[in-house]
Amino acid sequence: MGQATLVQKMKEKAEAVQTRVALVRSMEEALTAAVEITLKGGGHVLAAPGLGERHEEAVPFLNELCRSRGVDLLMENLRGHMGRIHTAFTVGDYAIAETGTLVQISHDEDLRMATMLSETHVAVIPVSRIRPHALAFEPEMLRILQRPPSYLAFISGASRTADIERVLTIGVHGPSELHMLILEEEPHEEAPS
Amino acid sequence: MISTPPDLKSYKTQLRRALQNEFLATTLRTFASAYRLSRANAFEGLDATHLVEEIARGKDAAIPYLQELFEQFRSRAEAAGVKVHVARTPREANEIIASIARSNDVRKIVKSKSMTAEETFLNDHLEKEGFQVTETDLGEWIIQLRGEGPSHMVMPAIHLSRKEVAELFTGVTGEVQDPDDIAGMVQVARKELRQAYVEAHMGISGANFAVAETGTLGLITNEGNARLVTTLPPVHVAMLGFEKLVPDLRSALRILQMLPRNATGQAISTYVTWITGANQCATGPDGRKAMHVVFLDNGRLTLARDPVFAEALRCIRCGACANVCPIYKLVGGHNYGHVYMGAIGLILTYFYHGRENARAMVKNCLNCQACKSVCASGIDLPRLIREVHRKILKEEGTKPVKNVILNLVLRNRRLFHFLLRRASLAQSPVASGERVMRHLPFFFDREHEFRSLPLLAGTPLRDRWNQVNPSLENPRLRVALFGGCLVDFVYPEQALALVKLFAAHDVQLEYPMEQTCCGLPAEMMGEKETARQVALQNLHSLDMSRFDHILTLCASCGSHLKESYPRLLEGEGDAEPMVRGMVEKVTDFSSFMINVLQVSPRQFQEGGAKTAYHSPCHLCRGLNVTGEPRELLTLAGLEYTPSRDEDVCCGFGGSFSVDFPMLSAEILREKLDHTEDTGADVLVTDCPGCVLQLRGGLDKRNSSIRVKHMVEIIAEQKKW
Ligand code: SF4
Ligand code: SF4
């Protein structure tokens, strides 16, 4: 599958599970989008756990952006901020096109707190990390599982339930919105742990 | 605690009550239709059959090695900081979990959905021990608040209306809830449950897989509650059955490909979480989670060695077997299972919750094969249901009178046929020359009045055969007719139509006289030995060397000959190769006309009646014949008009309709409604059992729709 087809499929399948998909060209563009999404959703707190380790260079930019737009930025110790986080900003590790799935290595507890307890989850996923289907991802996934402890999350859309009269309702426990920003140029090609 | 009727009488009372629940009926009916569609969409572009086979094969390879897989899982998980426990009984499992809670000073517990925990009634135990347990899956929370068990494995609260939920939530919040604001009620749950997560000291989850090669647990949810349950509290206990062990990640991913598609028609569930080892947790000991995994045996390891029932351990709990079951659709999971429900529930109840709870409901199966045709892991569910039935009869030693009579009569063909002839003579003469009994004999109660029953034929087919069957000079083919009891003794006209038709096509038909009942009724009643004996007799009566084909007009006989004979006669020495030879030659009428005789439209009249079709369970699922009958109808000049749920059972199910007339009547009612909706003049099917049911029901409705066996309508349409 060519890259363009893969991205197209990713977009199509993610949208099929109500994920909002956009293409971005840089980390700065992604961060700007996340801050705008926060403000548009009436939020004032953005958490970006793990960004410092993965994209240290982006942190000053985000700091400045949040300050200027009046958004509180949280980077760690998120247990102390449960219930406050509006947006979780994360960098996805992989994605699976066939099912529109975001794959997030989530051993880090702050990362889990943010992606589970926020209202909106904005994830950036570099194009080079998109795999066509789960079985194609299996060898890489196996390597992750072989190095415990690990908490690996497949996320396909927003938290949902159909438990009352089978009416589909979004946002029962976790985020009610998932945004996937597909990053077309990848400044740092680095294998995740 | 849930309670399940231990005897047929109280079970039937419960079923009658369930049938009064209109909300349940509407909800489950809508769900069944929606499910069929979404499942089909979800598998688009995928080879579902192949996937089922792969899963079945994978499971079958793993089941004999559950103990070894467990050891492997344990060593990987323990190396990663997890404590692994084994519980032999539900009580042991509950006690292990309670003691983990005690030793961690836990008071409040949050739980994500786990059928295994339902199996052990874990909540009851923990509450008795003084712990406060909150279910966090919305449906589970709702039923927990109501003090009920789940009515579906995937949608536990499907039996409840928005009104009932609103009333419940009004009680919980002290604020009046609007039943039409479902999103609002979901927000109530979000708020209340958030608090529970934060306060809880321990989280309990189930697991969908335990991957032995890495010591990983896989959890699938849509709501995301399992993520919170496994993240926020410092202690995590996962409880699962041994059968959840898979050797490797690849096997787990394969199941993942199937499970959400088959369960809810989703390509994937929203959250799939893979946990390996004790992860970071700020409030846990040393900043890590205190993690425990409890494997429940409760008979699974013995089951794994059972030559017949090990197959049940393939189940991945997708719930599909309930979704398509015509009985589940009528009465819901609370009346069609104990803890586990639907087809697999009828089976597992016996093994996990005992005979008492399985005894009555295990009889409640049409053998329509709908469950089998969608099972994610290819389990032959109807067969295992019959086997459980048999096991219970055997253990209880006292057989119902009808079983005793059946054994006595069926094993002796002459006696059986003699009695049928006598019964025919004993029928009161009917004035108008009608062939139906409008008023049933005294031993049927009013519940059976939903259909009229046919009279036995004055002279059975076998007694006229030699006069009616012409001997052809140089026939192109020789075909043995396997009549089956209904064609022989009730509807010989169906066979006579065939005789006429075949003579015109130069096919020599023969009726081997030693043949008897195919034995399916015996098998359905749990009488395997009788089923085996008649199978042998039939096999010997059909001298395979003389015939090119064995044709049956009864789909049930056909699928029983083809599917069950090889199993029933396994290890019978000489019989085995004979069965193999026979199986290859068995065919149904439509397939024979299309594939062997290759009939063409020229041979039939044009402008035939508007025709609806009912696809018999044992033809479309038993023999996998779906295209030929429809092709034949069109080709023979009939105006075939598809109807809704054409391949859903008509509710006959042999003795089922005698045992459970109230269910049979409801299933039939829906079938006939769909038929009438098409505006057809004729309803065609290819099984005399279905003819009996459909004709009897339409007669009671005073409908003008004529019911015909395929062979009759084709003979009518033929240009002579
Ligand atoms: S065979 Fe039919 S009636 Fe019996 S459990 Fe399966 S679906 Fe239900
Ligand atoms: S028996 Fe088959 S269809 Fe039923 S729940 Fe298990 S896997 Fe699914």
mmCIF file of C-alpha atoms and ligand atoms in Angstrom, chain B residues 153 315-321 344 375-377 379 381, ligand 2:
data_model
loop_
_atom_site.group_PDB
_atom_site.id
_atom_site.type_symbol
_atom_site.label_atom_id
_atom_site.label_comp_id
_atom_site.label_asym_id
_atom_site.label_seq_id
_atom_site.Cartn_x
_atom_site.Cartn_y
_atom_site.Cartn_z
ATOM 1 C CA MET B 153 -23.091 -11.063 27.647
ATOM 2 C CA CYS B 315 -16.113 -19.602 23.182
ATOM 3 C CA ILE B 316 -14.831 -16.023 23.103
ATOM 4 C CA ARG B 317 -18.023 -14.598 24.679
ATOM 5 C CA CYS B 318 -19.082 -12.499 21.735
ATOM 6 C CA GLY B 319 -22.771 -13.052 22.447
ATOM 7 C CA ALA B 320 -23.611 -13.634 18.782
ATOM 8 C CA CYS B 321 -25.281 -16.967 19.461
ATOM 9 C CA ILE B 344 -23.559 -21.280 24.884
ATOM 10 C CA CYS B 375 -20.438 -18.615 16.173
ATOM 11 C CA ALA B 376 -17.104 -16.809 16.251
ATOM 12 C CA SER B 377 -15.256 -19.998 16.993
ATOM 13 C CA ILE B 379 -18.801 -24.343 17.943
ATOM 14 C CA LEU B 381 -23.797 -25.365 19.612
HETATM 15 S S1 SF4 C 2 -20.573 -19.697 21.616
HETATM 16 FE FE1 SF4 C 2 -19.759 -18.729 19.806
HETATM 17 S S2 SF4 C 2 -21.276 -17.180 19.253
HETATM 18 FE FE2 SF4 C 2 -21.725 -17.799 21.369
HETATM 19 S S3 SF4 C 2 -20.637 -16.311 22.602
HETATM 20 FE FE3 SF4 C 2 -19.270 -18.047 22.337
HETATM 21 S S4 SF4 C 2 -18.034 -17.542 20.555
HETATM 22 FE FE4 SF4 C 2 -19.770 -16.158 20.544
#
